[in-house]
Short mmCIF file of C-alpha atoms (C1' of nucleotides) in Angstrom, two decimals:
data_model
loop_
_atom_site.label_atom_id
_atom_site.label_comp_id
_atom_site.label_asym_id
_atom_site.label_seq_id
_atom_site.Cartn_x
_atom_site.Cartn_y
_atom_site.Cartn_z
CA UNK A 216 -14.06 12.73 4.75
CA UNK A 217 -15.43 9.42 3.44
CA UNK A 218 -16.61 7.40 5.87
CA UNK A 219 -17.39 4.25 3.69
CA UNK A 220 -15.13 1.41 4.57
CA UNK A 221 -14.75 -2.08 2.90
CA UNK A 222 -13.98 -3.80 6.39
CA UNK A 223 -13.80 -2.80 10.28
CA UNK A 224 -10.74 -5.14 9.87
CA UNK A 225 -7.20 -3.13 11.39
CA UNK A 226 -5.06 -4.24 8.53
CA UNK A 227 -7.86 -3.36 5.74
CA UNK A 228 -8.26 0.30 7.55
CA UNK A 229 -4.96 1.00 7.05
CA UNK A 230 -4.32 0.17 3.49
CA UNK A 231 -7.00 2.39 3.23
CA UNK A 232 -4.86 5.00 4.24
CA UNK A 233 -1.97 4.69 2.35
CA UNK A 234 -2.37 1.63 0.08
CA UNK A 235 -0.96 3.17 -2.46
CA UNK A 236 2.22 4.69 -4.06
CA UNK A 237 2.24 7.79 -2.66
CA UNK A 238 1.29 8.65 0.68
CA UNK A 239 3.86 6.94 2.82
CA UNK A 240 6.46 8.39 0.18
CA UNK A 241 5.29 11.67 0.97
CA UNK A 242 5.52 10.79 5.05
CA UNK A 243 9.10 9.34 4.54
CA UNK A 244 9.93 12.86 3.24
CA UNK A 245 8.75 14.71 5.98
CA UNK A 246 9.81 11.98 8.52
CA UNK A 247 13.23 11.16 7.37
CA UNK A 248 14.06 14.00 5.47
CA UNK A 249 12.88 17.15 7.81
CA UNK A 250 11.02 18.29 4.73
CA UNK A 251 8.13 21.01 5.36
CA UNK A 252 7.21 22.40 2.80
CA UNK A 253 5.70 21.61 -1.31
CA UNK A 254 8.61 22.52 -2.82
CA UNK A 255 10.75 20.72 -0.98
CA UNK A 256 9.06 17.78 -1.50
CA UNK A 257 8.48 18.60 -4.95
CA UNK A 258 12.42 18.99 -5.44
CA UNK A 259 13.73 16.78 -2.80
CA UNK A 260 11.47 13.55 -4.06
CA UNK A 261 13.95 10.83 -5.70
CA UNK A 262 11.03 9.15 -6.90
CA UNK A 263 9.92 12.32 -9.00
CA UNK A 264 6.20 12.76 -7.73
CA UNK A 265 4.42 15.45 -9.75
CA UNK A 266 2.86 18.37 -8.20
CA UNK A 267 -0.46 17.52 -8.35
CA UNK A 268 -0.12 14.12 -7.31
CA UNK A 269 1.71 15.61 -3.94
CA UNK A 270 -1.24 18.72 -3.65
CA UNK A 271 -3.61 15.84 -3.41
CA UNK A 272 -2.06 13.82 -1.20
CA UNK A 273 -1.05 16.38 0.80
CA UNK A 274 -4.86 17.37 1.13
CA UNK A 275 -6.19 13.71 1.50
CA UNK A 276 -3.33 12.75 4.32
CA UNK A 277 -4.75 16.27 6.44
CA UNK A 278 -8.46 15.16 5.65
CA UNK A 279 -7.29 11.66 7.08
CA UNK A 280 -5.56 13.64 10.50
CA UNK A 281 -1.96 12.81 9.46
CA UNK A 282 -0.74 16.01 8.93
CA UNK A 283 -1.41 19.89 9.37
CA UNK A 284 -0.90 23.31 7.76
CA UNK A 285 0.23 26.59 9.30
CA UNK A 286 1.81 29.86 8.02
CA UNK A 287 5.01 30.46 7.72
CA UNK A 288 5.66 33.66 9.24
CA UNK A 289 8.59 34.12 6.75
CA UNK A 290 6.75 34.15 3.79
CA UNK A 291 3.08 35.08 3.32
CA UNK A 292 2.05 32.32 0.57
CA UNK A 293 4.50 29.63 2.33
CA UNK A 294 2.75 26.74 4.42
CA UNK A 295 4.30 24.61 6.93
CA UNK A 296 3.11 21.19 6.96
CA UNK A 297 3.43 19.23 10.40
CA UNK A 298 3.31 15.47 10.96
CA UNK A 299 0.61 14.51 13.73
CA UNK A 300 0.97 12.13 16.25
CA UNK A 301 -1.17 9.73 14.07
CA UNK A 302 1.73 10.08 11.65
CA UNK A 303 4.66 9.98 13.91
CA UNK A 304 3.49 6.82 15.53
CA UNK A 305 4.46 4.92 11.99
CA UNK A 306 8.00 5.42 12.67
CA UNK A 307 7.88 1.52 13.84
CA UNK A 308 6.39 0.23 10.99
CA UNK A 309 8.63 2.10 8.74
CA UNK A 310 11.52 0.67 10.34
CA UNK A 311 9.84 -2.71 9.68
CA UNK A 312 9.36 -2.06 6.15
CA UNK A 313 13.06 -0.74 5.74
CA UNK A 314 14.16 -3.84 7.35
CA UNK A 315 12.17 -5.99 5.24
CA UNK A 316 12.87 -4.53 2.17
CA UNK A 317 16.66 -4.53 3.17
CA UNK A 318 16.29 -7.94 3.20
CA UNK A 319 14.71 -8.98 0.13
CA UNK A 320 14.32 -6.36 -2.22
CA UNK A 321 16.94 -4.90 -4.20
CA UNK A 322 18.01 -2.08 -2.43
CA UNK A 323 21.10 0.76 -3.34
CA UNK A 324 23.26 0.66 -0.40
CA UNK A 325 23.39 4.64 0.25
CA UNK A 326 20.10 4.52 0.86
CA UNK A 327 19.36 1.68 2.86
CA UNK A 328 22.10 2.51 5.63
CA UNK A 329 19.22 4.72 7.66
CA UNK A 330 17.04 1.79 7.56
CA UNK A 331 20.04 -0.85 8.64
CA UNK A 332 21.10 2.17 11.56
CA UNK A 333 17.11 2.37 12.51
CA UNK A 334 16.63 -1.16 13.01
CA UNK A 335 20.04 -1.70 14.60
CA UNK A 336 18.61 0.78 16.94
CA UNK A 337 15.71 -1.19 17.85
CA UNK A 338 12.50 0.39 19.50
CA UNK A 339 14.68 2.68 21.84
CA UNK A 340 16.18 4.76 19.17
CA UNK A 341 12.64 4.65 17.53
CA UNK A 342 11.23 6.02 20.74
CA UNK A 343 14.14 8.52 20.75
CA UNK A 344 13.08 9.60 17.35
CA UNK A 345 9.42 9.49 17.56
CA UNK A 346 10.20 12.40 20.91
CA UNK A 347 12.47 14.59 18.55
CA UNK A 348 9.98 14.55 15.64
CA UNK A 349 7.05 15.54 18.73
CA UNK A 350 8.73 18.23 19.84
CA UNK A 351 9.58 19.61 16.16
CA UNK A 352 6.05 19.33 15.10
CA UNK A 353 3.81 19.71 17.64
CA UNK A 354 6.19 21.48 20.12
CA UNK A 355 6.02 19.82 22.60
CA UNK A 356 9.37 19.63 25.39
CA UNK A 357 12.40 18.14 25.05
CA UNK A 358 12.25 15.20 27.43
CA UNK A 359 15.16 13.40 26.75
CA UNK A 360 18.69 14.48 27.45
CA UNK A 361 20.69 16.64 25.27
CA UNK A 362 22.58 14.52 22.53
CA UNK A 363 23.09 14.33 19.12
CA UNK A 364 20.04 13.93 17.13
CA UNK A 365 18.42 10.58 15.62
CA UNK A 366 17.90 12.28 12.24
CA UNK A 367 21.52 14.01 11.88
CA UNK A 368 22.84 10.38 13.15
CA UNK A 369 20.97 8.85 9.98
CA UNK A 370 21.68 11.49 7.12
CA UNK A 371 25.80 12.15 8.57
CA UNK A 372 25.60 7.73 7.96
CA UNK A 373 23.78 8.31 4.55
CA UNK A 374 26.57 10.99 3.42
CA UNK A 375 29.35 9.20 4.52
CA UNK A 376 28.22 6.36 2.34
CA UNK A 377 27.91 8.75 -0.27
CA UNK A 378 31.57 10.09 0.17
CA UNK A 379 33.07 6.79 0.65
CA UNK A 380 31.50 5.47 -3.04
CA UNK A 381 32.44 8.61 -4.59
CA UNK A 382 36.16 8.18 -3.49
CA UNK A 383 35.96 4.15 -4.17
CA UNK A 384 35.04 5.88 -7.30
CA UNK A 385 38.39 7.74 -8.41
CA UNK A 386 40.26 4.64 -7.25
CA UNK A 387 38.71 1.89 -9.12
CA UNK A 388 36.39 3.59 -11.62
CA UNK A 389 34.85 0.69 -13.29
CA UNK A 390 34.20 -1.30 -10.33
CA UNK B 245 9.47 -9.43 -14.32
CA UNK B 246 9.78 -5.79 -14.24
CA UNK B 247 13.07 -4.12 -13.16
CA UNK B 248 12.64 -0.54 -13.56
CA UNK B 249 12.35 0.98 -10.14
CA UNK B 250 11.58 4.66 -8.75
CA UNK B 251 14.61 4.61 -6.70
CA UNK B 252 16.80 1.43 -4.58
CA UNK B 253 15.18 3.18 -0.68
CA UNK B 254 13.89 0.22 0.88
CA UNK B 255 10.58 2.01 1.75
CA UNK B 256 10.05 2.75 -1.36
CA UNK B 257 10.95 -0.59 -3.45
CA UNK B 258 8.97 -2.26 -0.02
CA UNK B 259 5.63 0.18 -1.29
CA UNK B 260 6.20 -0.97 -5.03
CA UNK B 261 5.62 -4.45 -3.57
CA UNK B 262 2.63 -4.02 -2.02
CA UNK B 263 1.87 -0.53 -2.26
CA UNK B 264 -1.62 -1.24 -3.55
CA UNK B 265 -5.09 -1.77 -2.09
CA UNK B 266 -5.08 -5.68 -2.38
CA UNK B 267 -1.92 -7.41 -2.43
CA UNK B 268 -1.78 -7.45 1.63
CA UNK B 269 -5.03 -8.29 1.76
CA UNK B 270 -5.02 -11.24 0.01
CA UNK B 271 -1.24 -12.29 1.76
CA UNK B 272 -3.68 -11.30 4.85
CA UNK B 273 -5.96 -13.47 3.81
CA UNK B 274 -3.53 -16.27 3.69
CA UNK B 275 -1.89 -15.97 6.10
CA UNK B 276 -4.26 -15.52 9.39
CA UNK B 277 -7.18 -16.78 7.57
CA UNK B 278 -5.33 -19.52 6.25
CA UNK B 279 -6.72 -19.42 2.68
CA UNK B 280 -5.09 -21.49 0.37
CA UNK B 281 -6.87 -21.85 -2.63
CA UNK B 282 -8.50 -19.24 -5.34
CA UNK B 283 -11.95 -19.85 -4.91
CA UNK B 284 -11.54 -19.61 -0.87
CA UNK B 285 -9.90 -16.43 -1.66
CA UNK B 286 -12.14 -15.15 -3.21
CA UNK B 287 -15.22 -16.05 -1.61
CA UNK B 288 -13.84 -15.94 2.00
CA UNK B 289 -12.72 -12.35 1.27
CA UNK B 290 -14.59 -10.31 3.54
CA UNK B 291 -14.10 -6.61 1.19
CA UNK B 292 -14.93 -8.55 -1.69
CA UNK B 293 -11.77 -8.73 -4.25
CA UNK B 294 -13.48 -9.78 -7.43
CA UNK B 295 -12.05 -12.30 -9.16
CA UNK B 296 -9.82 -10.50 -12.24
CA UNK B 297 -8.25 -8.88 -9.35
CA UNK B 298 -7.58 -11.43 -7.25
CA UNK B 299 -6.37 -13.81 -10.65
CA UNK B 300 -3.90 -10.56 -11.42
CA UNK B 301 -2.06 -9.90 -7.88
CA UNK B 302 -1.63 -14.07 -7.67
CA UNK B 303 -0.13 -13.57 -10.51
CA UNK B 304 1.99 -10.61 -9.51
CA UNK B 305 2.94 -11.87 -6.02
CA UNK B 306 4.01 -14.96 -7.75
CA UNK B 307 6.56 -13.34 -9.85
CA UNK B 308 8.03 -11.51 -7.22
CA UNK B 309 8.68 -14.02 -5.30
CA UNK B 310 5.94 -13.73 -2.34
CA UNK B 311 4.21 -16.96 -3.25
CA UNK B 312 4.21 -20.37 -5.08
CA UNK B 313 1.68 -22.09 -6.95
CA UNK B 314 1.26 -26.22 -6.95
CA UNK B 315 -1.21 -28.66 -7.76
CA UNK B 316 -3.69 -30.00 -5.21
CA UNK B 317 -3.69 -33.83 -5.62
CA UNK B 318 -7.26 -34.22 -4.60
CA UNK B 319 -8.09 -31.90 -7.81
CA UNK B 320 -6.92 -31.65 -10.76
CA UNK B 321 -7.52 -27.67 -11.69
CA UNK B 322 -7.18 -27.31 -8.16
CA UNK B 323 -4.29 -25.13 -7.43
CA UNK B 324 -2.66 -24.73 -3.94
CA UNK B 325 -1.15 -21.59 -3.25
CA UNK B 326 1.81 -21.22 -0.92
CA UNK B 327 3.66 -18.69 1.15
CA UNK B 328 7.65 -18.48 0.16
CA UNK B 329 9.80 -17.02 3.61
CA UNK B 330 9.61 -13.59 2.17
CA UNK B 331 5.84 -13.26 2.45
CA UNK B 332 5.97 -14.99 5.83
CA UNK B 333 8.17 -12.61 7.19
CA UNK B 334 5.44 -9.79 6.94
CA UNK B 335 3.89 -10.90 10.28
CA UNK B 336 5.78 -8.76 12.21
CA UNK B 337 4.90 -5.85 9.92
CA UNK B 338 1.01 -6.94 9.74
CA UNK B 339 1.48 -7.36 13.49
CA UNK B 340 2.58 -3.44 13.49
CA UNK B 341 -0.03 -2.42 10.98
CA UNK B 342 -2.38 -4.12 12.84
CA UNK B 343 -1.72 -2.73 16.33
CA UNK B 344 -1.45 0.81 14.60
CA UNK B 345 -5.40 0.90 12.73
CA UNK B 346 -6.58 -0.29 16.21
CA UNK B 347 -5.34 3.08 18.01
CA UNK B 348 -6.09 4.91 15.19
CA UNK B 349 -8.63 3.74 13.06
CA UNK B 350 -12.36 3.00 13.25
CA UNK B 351 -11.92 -0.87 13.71
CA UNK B 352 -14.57 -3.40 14.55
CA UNK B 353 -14.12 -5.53 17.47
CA UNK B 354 -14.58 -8.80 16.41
CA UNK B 355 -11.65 -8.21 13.74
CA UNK B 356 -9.19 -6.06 15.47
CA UNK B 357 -8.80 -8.82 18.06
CA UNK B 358 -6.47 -11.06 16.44
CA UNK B 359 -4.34 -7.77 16.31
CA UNK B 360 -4.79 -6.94 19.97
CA UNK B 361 -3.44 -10.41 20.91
CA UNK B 362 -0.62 -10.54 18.42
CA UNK B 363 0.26 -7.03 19.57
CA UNK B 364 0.25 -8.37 23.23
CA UNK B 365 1.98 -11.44 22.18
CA UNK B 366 4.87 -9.56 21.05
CA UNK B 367 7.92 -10.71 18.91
CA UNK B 368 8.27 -14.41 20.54
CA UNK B 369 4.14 -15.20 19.60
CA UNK B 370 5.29 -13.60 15.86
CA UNK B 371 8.02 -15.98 16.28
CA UNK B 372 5.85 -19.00 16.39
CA UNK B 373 3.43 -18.15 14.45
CA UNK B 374 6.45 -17.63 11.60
CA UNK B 375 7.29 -21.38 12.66
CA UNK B 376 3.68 -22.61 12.12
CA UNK B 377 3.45 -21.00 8.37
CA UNK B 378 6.93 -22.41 7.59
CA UNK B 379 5.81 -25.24 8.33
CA UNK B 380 2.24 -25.50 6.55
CA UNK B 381 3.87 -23.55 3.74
CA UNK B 382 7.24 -24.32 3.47
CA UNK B 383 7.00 -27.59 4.75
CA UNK B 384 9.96 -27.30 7.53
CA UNK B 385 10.25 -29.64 10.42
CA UNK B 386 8.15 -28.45 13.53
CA UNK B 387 10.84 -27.36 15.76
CA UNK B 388 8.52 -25.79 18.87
CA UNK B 389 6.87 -27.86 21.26
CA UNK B 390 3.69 -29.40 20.86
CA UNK B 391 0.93 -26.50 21.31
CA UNK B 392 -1.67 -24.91 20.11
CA UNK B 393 -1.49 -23.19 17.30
CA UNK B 394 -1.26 -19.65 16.78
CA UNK B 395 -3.95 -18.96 14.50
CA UNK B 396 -6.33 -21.15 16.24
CA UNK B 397 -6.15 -19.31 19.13
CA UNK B 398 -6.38 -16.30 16.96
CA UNK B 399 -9.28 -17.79 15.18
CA UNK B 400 -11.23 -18.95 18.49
CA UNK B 401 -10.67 -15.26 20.43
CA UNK B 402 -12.43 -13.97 17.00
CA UNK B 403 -15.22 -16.98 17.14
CA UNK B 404 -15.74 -15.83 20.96
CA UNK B 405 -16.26 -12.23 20.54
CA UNK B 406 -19.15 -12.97 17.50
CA UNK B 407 -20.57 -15.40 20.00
CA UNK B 408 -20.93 -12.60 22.87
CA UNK B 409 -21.64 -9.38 20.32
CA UNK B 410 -24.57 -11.76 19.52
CA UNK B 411 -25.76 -12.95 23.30
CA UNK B 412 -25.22 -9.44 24.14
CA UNK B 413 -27.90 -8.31 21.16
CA UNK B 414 -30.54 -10.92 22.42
CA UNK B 415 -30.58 -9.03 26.01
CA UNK B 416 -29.93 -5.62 24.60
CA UNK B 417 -30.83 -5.80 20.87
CA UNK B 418 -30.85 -1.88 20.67
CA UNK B 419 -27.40 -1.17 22.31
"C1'" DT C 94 -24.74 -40.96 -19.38
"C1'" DG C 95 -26.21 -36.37 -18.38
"C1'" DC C 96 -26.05 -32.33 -15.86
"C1'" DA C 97 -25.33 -29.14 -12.22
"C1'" DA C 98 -21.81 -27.36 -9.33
"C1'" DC C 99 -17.20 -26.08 -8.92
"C1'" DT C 100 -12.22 -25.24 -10.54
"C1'" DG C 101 -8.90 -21.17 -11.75
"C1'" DA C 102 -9.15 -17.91 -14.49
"C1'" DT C 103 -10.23 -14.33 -18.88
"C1'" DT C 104 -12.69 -10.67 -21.42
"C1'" DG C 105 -15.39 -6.31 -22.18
"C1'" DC C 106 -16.21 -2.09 -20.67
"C1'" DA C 107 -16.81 2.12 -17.98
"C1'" DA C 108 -14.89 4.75 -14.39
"C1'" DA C 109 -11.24 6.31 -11.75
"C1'" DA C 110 -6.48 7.25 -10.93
"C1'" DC C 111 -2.19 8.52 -12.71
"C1'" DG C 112 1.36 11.48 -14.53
"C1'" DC C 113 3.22 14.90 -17.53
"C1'" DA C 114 3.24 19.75 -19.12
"C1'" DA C 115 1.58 24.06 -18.90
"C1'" DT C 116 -0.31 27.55 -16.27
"C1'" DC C 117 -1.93 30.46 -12.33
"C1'" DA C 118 -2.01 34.46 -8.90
"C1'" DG C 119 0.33 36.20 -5.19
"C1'" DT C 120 5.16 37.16 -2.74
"C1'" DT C 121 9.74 38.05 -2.29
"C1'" DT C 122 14.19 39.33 -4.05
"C1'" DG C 123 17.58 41.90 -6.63
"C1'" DC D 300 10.08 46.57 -12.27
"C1'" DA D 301 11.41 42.02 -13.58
"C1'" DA D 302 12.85 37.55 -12.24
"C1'" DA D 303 12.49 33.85 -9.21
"C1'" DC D 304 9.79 31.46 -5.97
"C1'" DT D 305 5.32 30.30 -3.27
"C1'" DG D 306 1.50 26.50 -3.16
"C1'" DA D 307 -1.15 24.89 -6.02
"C1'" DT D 308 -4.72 24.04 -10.46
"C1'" DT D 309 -6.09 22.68 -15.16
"C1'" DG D 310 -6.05 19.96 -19.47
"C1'" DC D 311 -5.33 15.79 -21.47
"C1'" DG D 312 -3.82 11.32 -22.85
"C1'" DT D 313 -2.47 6.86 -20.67
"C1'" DT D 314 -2.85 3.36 -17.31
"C1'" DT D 315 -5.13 0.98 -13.68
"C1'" DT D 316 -9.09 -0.44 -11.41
"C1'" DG D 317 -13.25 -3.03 -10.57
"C1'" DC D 318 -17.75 -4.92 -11.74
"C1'" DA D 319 -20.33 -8.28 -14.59
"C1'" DA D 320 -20.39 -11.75 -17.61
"C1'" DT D 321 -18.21 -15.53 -19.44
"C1'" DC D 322 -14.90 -19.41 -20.32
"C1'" DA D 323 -13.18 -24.43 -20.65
"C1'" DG D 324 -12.05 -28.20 -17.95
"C1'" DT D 325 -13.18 -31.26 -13.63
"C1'" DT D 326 -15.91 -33.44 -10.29
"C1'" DG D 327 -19.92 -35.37 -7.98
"C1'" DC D 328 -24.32 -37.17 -8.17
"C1'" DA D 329 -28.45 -39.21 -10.14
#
DNA sequence: TGCAACTGATTGCAAAACGCAATCAGTTTG
DNA sequence: CAAACTGATTGCGTTTTGCAATCAGTTGCA
C-alpha cells in the first residue's frame, strides 16, 4: 500500500480514498444494495462501470482495509466481498451526501426516496443500519430487537415509487 | 454546462460534483482557511494544487453553481471568489468527512484538530459556522450574538498545537 | 519613467487514468 | 459435452491529470 500522502490533513486523507468516481459507487452497491459479489455489481451498476474499472477498485478499496474476500462455499471460483467496519462507518456521510444532493442536484425521484427515508431517519436509523450491515458482514450478533429491516424498509419505499410511476404511467401517459 | 449524467441517485450526481481529488480541497480551502482569492489559493494550499488545476475546478465549481466570482475593488485583476449556499452547506458533510479520516486515517495532529472540535461541536457549532460564511460570503445580516468566530477558534486551537509540537521538540527534539 | 513583483490565468507536453471490447481459465448446469 | 457463469485480465485508443514554463495586464516603489 502507498504510504505517500499529500497532507496529514483529515479531509485531504480521505479524498484520498475515494476522491474519485468510483469507489464510493462501488460501496453504495454493497451498502445499499446487499450486493456481494463482481457480477452483481457488474450487472446491478446503473452507472455502467466496466469490469476492470470495478476489479481494480475492488483490489485498491481491500488494499485500503475497506473491504474483504472469502469463498463462497457454493461455488469454487465465487468470492464474497464483505464491507469492514472502516466501510460501514460511512453510512453517515452517505446519508449526508444523499441529503445534499437531494437538495441541490438534480435528482430522479425513485431513486432519491432511500436517501429522503435515511435522513428522515436521522442518526438512530443510521445506527440501526450500521448494526444490521455488522452482523451481515462481519457476523457479529444481533443486538437490536427483532423488526423489519433498514434495508428492506428502503428498497419496499424505492419499489413502491417505482409501481406508483409506472401506474401514473397508463393513466396519463405523456405526463 | 454539461447535462449528461450516469444516473439521477443523489450519491452519485453528489460524486460527479466533487468526486475528484481537488474540488473539496480547494472549497476546503475556502471555507476553514478562509481563502478568497487565486493566488492565496494557490499558494496557501498546503498539497500543492498547481495552478492549471486550480484555474480549471474555479472554473468548474463556478458553473455548477458552488461559487461566484467578483471583482476586488482594491485591484483591478483581482478577483474575489465567493461561496453560493450550496457550497456552504458542505460543512456538515466536511464536518463528517473530517471526523471519519481522524478514526481512520493516518492524520497529523495539528490538522485533524479543527475536525476534532467541529466533531465535538456538533450540528449547533456547524450551525454557526454556516451563519458566519453566509455572512462573509453571502453577505446576510448577522443574526447570532456577538462571539467569536468559528474559524478563529478553529484557527487558534490549530496555532496552539504548532506552538506546543514545537516547545515540546526543544525539550525532547528526538521524540 | 522604469522595473520588479504580483494578478488570474493559459499552453505544451508527458504520464496516468479511464473505458470499451475482447478474451481468459476454471466451475457449474443442463 | 456444451453452454452459461465465475472473477478477472489484456489491448488499445481517448481523456484527464499535473508539472513547468509562460502570458498580458496591474500595482508599488525608486
Amino acid at each position: 500500500m502507498k504510504t505517500e500522502h499529500r497532507s496529514g490533513c483529515p479531509i485531504n486523507l480521505s479524498l484520498e480514498v475515494f476522491g474519485d468516481r468510483w469507489s464510493l459507487i462501488i460501496l453504495r452497491d454493497m451498502i445499499f444494495g446487499g450486493k456481494r459479489h463482481f457480477r452483481e455489481m457488474l450487472n446491478g451498476s446503473i452507472e455502467g462501470i466496466a469490469s476492470n474499472i470495478l476489479a481494480d477498485r475492488l483490489k485498491r478499496l481491500m488494499e485500503l482495509g475497506m473491504l474483504t474476500k472469502a469463498d463462497d462455499p457454493s461455488h469454487k471460483q465465487k468470492a464474497i466481498y464483505s464491507l469492514t467496519e472502516m466501510a460501514i462507518t460511512l453510512v453517515p456521510i452517505m446519508a449526508h451526501l444523499g441529503a445534499w444532493g437531494r437538495v441541490w442536484l438534480p435528482v430522479s425521484e425513485e431513486l432519491s426516496i432511500r436517501a429522503e427515508l435515511l435522513e428522515k431517519g436521522g442518526p438512530e436509523l443510521w445506527e440501526q443500519f450500521m448494526d444490521e450491515l455488522r452482523h451481515e458482514h462481519l457476523g457479529t450478533p444481533v443486538a437490536a430487537p427483532e423488526r423489519p429491516s433498514v434495508r428492506a424498509t428502503l428498497q419496499a419505499a424505492y419499489e413502491a415509487v417505482v409501481a406508483r410511476k409506472a401506474s401514473d404511467g397508463i393513466k396519463a401517459p405523456a405526463a
